[in-house]
PDB file of C-alpha atoms and ligand atoms in Angstrom:
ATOM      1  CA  UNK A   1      29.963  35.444 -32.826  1.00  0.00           C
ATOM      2  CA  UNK A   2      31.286  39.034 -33.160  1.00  0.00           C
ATOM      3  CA  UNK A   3      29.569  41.775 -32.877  1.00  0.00           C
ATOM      4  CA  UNK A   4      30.231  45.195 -34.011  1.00  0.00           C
ATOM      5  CA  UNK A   5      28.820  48.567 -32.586  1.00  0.00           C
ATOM      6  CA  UNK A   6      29.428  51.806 -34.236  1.00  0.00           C
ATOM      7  CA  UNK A   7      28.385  55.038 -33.332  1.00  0.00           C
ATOM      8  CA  UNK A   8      29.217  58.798 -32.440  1.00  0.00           C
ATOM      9  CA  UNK A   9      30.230  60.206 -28.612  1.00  0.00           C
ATOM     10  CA  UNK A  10      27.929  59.559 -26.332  1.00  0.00           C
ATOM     11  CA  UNK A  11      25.702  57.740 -28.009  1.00  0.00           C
ATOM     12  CA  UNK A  12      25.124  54.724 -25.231  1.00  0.00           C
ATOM     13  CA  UNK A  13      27.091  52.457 -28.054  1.00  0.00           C
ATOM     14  CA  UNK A  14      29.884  51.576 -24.824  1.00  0.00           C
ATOM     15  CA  UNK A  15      27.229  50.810 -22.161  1.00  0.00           C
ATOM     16  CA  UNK A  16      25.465  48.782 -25.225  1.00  0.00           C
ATOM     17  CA  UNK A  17      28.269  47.162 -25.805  1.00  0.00           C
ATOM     18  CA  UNK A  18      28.960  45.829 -22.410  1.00  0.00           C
ATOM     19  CA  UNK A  19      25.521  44.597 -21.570  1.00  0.00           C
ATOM     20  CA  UNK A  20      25.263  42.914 -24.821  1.00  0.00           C
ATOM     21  CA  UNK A  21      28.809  41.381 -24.642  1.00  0.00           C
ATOM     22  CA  UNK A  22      27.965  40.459 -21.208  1.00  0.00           C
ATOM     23  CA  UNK A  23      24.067  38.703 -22.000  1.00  0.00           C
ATOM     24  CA  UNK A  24      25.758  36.832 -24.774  1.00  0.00           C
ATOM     25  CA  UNK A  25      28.889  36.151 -22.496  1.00  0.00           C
ATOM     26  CA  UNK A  26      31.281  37.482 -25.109  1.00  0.00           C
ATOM     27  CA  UNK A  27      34.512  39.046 -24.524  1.00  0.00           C
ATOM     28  CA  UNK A  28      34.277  43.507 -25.173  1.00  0.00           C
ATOM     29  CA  UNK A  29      36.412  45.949 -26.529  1.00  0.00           C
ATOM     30  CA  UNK A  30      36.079  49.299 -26.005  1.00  0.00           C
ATOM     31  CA  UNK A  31      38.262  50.613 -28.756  1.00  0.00           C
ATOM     32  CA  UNK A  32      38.241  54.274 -28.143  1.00  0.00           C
ATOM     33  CA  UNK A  33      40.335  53.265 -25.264  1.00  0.00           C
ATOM     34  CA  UNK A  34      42.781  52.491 -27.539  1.00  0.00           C
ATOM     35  CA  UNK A  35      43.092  56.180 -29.329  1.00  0.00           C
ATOM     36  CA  UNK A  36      42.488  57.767 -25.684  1.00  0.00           C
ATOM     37  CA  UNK A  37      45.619  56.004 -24.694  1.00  0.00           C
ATOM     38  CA  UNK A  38      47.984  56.498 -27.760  1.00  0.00           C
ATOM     39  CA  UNK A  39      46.626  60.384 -27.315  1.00  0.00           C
ATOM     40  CA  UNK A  40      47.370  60.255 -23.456  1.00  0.00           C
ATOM     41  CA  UNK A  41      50.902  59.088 -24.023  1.00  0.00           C
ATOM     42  CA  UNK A  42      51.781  61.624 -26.539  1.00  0.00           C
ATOM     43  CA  UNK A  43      50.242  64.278 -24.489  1.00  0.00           C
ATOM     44  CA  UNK A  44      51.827  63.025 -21.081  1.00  0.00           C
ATOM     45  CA  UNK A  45      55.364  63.317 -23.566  1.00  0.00           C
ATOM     46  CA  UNK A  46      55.001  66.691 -24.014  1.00  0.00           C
ATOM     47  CA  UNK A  47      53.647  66.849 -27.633  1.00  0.00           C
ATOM     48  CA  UNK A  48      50.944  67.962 -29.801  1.00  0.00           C
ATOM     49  CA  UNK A  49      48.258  65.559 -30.206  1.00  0.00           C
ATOM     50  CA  UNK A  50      48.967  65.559 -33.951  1.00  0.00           C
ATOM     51  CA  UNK A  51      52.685  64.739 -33.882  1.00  0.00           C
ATOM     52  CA  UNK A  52      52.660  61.830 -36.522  1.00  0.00           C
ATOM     53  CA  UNK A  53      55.823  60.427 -35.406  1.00  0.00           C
ATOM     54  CA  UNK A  54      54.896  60.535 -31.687  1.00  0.00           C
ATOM     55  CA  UNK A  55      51.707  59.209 -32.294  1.00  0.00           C
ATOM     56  CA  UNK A  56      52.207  56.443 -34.341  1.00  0.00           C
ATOM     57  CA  UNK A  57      55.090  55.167 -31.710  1.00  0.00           C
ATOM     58  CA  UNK A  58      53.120  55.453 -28.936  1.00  0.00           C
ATOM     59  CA  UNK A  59      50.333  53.426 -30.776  1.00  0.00           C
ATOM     60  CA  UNK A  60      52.873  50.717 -31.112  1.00  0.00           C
ATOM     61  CA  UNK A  61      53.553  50.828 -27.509  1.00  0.00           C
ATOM     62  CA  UNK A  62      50.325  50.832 -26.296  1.00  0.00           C
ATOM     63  CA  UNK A  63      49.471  48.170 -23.130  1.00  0.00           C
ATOM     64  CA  UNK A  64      45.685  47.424 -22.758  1.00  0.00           C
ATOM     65  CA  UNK A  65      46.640  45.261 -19.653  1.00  0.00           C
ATOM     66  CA  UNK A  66      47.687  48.579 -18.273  1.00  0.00           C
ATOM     67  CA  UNK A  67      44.842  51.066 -18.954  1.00  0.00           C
ATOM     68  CA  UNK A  68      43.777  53.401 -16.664  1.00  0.00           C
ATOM     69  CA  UNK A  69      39.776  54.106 -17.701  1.00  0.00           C
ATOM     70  CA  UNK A  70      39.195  57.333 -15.685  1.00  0.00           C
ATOM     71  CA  UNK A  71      42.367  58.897 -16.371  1.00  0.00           C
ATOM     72  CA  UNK A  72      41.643  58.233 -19.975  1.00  0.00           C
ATOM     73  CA  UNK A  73      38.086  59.727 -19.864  1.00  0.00           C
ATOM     74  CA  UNK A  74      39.607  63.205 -19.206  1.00  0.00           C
ATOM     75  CA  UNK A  75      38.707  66.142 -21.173  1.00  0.00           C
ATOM     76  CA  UNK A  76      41.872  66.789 -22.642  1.00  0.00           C
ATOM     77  CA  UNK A  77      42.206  63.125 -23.723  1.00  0.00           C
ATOM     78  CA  UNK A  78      38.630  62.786 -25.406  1.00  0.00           C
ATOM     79  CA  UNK A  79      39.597  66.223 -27.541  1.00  0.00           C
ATOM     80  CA  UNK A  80      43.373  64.550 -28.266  1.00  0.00           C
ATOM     81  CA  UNK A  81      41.849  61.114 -29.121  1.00  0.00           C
ATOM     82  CA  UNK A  82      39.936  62.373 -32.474  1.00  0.00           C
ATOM     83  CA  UNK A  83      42.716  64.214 -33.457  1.00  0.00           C
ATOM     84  CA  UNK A  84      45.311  60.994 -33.282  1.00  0.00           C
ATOM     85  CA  UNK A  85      42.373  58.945 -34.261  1.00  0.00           C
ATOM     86  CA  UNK A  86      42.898  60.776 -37.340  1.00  0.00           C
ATOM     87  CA  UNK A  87      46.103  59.782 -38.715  1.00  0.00           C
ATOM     88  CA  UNK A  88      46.350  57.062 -40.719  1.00  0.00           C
ATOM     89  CA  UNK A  89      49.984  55.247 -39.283  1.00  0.00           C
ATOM     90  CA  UNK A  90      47.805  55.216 -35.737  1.00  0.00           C
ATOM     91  CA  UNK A  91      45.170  53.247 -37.027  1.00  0.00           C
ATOM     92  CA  UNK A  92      47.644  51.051 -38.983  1.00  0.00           C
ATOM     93  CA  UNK A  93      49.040  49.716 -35.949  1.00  0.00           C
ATOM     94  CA  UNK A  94      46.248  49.084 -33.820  1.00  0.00           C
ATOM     95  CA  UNK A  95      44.360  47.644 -35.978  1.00  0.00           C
ATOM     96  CA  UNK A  96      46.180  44.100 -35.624  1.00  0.00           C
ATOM     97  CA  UNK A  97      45.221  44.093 -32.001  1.00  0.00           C
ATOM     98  CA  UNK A  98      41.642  44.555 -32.505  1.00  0.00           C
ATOM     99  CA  UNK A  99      41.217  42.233 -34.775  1.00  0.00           C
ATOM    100  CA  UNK A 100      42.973  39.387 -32.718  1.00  0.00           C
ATOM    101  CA  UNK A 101      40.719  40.409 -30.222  1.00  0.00           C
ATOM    102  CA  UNK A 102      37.764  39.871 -32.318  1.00  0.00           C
ATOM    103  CA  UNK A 103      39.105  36.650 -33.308  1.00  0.00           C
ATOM    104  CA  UNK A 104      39.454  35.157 -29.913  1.00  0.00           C
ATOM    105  CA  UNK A 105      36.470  32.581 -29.206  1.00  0.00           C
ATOM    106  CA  UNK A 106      33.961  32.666 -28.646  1.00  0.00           C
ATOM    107  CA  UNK A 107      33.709  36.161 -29.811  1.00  0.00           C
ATOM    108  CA  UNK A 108      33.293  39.525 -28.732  1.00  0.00           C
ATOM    109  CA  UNK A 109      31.529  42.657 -28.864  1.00  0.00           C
ATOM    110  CA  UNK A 110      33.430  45.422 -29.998  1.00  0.00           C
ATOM    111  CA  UNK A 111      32.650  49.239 -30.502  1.00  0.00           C
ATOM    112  CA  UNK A 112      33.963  52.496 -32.000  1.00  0.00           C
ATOM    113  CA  UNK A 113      33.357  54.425 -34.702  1.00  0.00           C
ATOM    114  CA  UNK A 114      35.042  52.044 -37.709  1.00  0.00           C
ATOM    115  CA  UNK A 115      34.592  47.925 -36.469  1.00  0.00           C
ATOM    116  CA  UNK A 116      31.586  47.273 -38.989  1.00  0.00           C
ATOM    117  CA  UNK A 117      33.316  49.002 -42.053  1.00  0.00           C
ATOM    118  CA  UNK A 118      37.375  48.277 -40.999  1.00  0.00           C
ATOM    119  CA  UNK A 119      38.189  46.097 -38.663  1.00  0.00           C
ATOM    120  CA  UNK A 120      35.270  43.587 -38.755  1.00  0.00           C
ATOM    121  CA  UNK A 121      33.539  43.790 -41.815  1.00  0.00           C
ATOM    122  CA  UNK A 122      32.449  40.464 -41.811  1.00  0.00           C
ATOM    123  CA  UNK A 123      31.259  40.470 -38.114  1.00  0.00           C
ATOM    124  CA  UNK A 124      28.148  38.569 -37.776  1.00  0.00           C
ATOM    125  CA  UNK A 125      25.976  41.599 -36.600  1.00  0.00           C
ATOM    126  CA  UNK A 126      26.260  45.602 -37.039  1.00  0.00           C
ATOM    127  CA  UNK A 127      24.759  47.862 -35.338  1.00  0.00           C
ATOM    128  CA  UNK A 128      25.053  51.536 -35.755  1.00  0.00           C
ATOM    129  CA  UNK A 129      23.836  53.242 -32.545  1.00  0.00           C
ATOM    130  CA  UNK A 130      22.968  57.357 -33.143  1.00  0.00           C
ATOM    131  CA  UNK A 131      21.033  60.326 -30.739  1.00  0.00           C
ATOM    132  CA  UNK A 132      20.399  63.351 -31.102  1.00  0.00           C
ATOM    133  CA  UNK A 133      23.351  65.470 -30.360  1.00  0.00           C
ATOM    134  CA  UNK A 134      21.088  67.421 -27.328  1.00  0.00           C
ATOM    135  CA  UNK A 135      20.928  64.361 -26.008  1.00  0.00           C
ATOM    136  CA  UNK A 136      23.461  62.828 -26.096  1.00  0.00           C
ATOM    137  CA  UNK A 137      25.212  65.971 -24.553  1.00  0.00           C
ATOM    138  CA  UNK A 138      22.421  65.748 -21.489  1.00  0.00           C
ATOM    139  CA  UNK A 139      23.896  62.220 -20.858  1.00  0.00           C
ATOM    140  CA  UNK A 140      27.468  62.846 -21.332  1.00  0.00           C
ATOM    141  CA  UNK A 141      26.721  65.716 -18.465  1.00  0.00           C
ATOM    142  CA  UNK A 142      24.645  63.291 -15.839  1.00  0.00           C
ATOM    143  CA  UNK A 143      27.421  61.042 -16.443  1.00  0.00           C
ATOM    144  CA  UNK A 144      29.999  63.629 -15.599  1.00  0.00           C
ATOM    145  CA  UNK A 145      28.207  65.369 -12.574  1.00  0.00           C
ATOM    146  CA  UNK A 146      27.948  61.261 -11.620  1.00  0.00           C
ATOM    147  CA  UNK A 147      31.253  61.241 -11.550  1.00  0.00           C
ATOM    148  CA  UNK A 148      31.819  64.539  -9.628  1.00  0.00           C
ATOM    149  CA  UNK A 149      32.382  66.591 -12.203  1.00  0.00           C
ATOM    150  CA  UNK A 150      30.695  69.920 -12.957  1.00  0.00           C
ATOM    151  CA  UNK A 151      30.193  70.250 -16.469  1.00  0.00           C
ATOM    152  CA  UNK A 152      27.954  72.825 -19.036  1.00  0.00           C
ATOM    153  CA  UNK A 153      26.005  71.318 -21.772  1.00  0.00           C
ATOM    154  CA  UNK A 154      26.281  73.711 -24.073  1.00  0.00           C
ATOM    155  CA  UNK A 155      30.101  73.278 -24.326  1.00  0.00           C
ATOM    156  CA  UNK A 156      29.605  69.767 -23.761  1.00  0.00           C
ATOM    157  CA  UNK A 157      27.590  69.919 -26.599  1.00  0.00           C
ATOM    158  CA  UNK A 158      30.023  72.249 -28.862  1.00  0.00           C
ATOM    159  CA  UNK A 159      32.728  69.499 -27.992  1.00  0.00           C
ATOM    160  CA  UNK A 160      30.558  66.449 -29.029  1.00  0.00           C
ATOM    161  CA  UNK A 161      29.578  68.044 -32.270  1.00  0.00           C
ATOM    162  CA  UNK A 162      33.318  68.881 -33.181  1.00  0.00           C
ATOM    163  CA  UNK A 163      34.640  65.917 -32.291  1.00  0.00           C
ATOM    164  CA  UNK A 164      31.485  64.200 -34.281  1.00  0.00           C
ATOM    165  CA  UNK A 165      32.987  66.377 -37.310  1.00  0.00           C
ATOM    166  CA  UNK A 166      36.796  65.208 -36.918  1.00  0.00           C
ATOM    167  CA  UNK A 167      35.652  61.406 -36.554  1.00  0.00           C
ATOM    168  CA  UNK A 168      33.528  62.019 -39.766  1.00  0.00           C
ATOM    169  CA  UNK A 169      35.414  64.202 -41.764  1.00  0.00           C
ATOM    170  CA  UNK A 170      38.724  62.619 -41.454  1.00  0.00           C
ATOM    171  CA  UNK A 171      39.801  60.364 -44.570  1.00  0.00           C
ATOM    172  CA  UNK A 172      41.436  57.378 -42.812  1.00  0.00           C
ATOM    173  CA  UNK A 173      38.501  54.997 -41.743  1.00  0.00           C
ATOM    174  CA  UNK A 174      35.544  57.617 -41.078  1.00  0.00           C
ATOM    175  CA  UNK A 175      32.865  57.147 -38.373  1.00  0.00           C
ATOM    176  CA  UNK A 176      30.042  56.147 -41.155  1.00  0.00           C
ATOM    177  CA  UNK A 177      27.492  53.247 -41.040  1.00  0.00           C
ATOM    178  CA  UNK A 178      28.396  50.087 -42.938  1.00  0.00           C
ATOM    179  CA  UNK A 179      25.712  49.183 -45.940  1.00  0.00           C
ATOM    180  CA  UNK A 180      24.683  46.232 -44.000  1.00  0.00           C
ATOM    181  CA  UNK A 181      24.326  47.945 -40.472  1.00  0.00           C
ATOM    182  CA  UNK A 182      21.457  47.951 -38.510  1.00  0.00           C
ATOM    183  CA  UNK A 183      20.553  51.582 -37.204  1.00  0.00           C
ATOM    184  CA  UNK A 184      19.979  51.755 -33.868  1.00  0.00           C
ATOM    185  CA  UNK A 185      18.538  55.758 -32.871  1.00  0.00           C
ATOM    186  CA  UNK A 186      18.269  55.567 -28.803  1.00  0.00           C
ATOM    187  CA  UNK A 187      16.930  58.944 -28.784  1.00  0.00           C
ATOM    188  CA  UNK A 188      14.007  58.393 -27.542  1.00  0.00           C
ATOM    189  CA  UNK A 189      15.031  54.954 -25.687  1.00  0.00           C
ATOM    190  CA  UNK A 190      16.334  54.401 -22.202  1.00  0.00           C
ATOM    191  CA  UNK A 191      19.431  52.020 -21.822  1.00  0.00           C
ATOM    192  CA  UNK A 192      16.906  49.016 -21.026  1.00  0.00           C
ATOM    193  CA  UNK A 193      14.652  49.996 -24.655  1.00  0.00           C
ATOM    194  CA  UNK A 194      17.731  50.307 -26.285  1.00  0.00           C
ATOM    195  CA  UNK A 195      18.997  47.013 -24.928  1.00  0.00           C
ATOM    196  CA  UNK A 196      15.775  44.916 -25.434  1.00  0.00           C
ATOM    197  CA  UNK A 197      16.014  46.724 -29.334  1.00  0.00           C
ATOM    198  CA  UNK A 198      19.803  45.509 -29.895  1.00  0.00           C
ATOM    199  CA  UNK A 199      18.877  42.181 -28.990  1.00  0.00           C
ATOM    200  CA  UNK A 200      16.033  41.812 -30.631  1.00  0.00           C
ATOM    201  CA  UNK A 201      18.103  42.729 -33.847  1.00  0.00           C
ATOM    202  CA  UNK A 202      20.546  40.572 -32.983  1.00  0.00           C
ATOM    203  CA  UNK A 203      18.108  37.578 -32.669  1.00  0.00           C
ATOM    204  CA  UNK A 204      16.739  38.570 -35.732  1.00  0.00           C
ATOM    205  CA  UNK A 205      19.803  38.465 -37.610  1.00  0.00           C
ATOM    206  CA  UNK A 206      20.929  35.567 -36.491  1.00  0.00           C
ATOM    207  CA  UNK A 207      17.537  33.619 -36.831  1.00  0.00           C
ATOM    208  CA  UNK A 208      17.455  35.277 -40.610  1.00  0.00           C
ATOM    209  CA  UNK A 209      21.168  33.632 -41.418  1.00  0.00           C
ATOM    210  CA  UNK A 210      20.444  30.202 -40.089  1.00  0.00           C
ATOM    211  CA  UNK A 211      17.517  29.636 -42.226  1.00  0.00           C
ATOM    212  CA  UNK A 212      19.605  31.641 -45.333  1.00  0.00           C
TER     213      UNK A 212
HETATM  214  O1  LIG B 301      34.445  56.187 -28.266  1.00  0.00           O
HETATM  215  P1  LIG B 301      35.354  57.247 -27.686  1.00  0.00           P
HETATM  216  O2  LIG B 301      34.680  58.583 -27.526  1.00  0.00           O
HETATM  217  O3  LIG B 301      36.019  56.812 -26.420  1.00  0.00           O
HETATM  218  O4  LIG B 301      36.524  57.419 -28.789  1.00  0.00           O
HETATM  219  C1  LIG B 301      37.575  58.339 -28.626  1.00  0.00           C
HETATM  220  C2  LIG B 301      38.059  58.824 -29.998  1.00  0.00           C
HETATM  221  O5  LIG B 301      38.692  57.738 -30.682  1.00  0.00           O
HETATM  222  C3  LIG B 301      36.952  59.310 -30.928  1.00  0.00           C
HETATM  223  O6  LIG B 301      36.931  60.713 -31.027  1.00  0.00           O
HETATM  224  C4  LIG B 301      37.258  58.707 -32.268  1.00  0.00           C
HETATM  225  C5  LIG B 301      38.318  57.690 -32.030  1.00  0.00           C
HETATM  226  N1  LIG B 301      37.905  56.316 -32.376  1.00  0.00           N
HETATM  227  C6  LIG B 301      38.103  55.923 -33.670  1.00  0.00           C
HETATM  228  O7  LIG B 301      38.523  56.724 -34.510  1.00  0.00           O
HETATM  229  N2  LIG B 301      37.849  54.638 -34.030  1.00  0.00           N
HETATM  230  C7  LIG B 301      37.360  53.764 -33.142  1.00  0.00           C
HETATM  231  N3  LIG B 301      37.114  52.500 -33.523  1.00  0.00           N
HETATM  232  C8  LIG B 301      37.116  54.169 -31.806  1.00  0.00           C
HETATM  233  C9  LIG B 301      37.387  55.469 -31.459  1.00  0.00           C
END
């Protein structure tokens, strides 16, 4: 079974993801690791997050063996990540990886912003997980002051929404629901709520296709 999760920053789709992945025992993916480590790289080189040529090697290079989570979640990397994320040659060449991934049994769970409409479109489920952008900015701060980090939600919030408009915008594989997604709005929902919700539209959709 794969599983595909979709969804803007913050939006609990990588916390989903993992407790889904793990209730169904199914391998995960976080794939924004993947851009937060081709932007690292270039960064760590010395260029500009939109170096084409830089980027697109580094994407080629890229060891998920080797990832280092929390120095990927830093601010400069989650602001480089959408702007890499946005070049076409970058997405080329990780897109063979993910969808090995996906392929290895007995599935996974994967999430990002473009695995319903790109790199699964024929995964067995989609969900596309949204918030409201205040609060998704209130969690992305408890998670940071969690972590030790003082953070502001009103920049946290100005950051969300532009990277929200870079991961839309862009014309390579945009963040947009697939037609046959599920939408998932955890606004109002706690991580167990939205949890019991995913799964019950995952039963659903799986009890609707064996009687189809
Ligand atoms: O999910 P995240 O915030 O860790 O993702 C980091 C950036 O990577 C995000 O701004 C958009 C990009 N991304 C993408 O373009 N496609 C994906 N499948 C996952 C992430």
């Amino acid at each position: 079974m794969i599983i595909a999760i979709d969804g803007p920053a913050a939006s609990g789709k990588g916390t989903l993801a993992r407790r889904i992945a793990a209730h169904y025992g199914l391998h995960h993916l976080d794939t924004g690791l993947l851009y937060r480590a081709v932007a690292k790289a270039v960064l760590d080189a010395g260029y500009p997050a939109d170096d084409v040529a830089r980027a697109s090697a580094a994407a080629a290079a890229i060891d998920p063996e080797k990832f280092d989570e929390n120095a990927l979640k830093a601010h400069a990397v989650s602001e480089a990540s959408s702007v890499v994320a946005a070049i076409p040659q970058v997405r080329k060449a990780l897109l063979d990886y993910q969808r090995a991934f996906a392929a290895r049994p007995p599935g996974a769970v994967l999430d990002g912003r473009d695995i319903g409409t790109v790199i699964a479109p024929g995964a067995d489920v989609k969900l596309f997980v949204t918030a409201s952008p205040q609060i998704r900015a209130a969690r992305r701060v408890a998670e940071l002051k969690a972590r030790g980090v003082a953070a502001d939600e009103r920049d946290v919030l100005a950051d969300l929404l532009r990277r929200d408009e870079r991961d839309s915008a862009r014309a390579a594989a945009p963040l947009k629901p697939a037609p046959d997604a599920h939408l998932l709005d955890t606004t109002l929902l706690d991580i167990d709520a939205a949890f019991r919700a995913a799964v019950a539209i995952i039963e659903a959709a799986r009890t609707g296709r064996k009687r189809g």
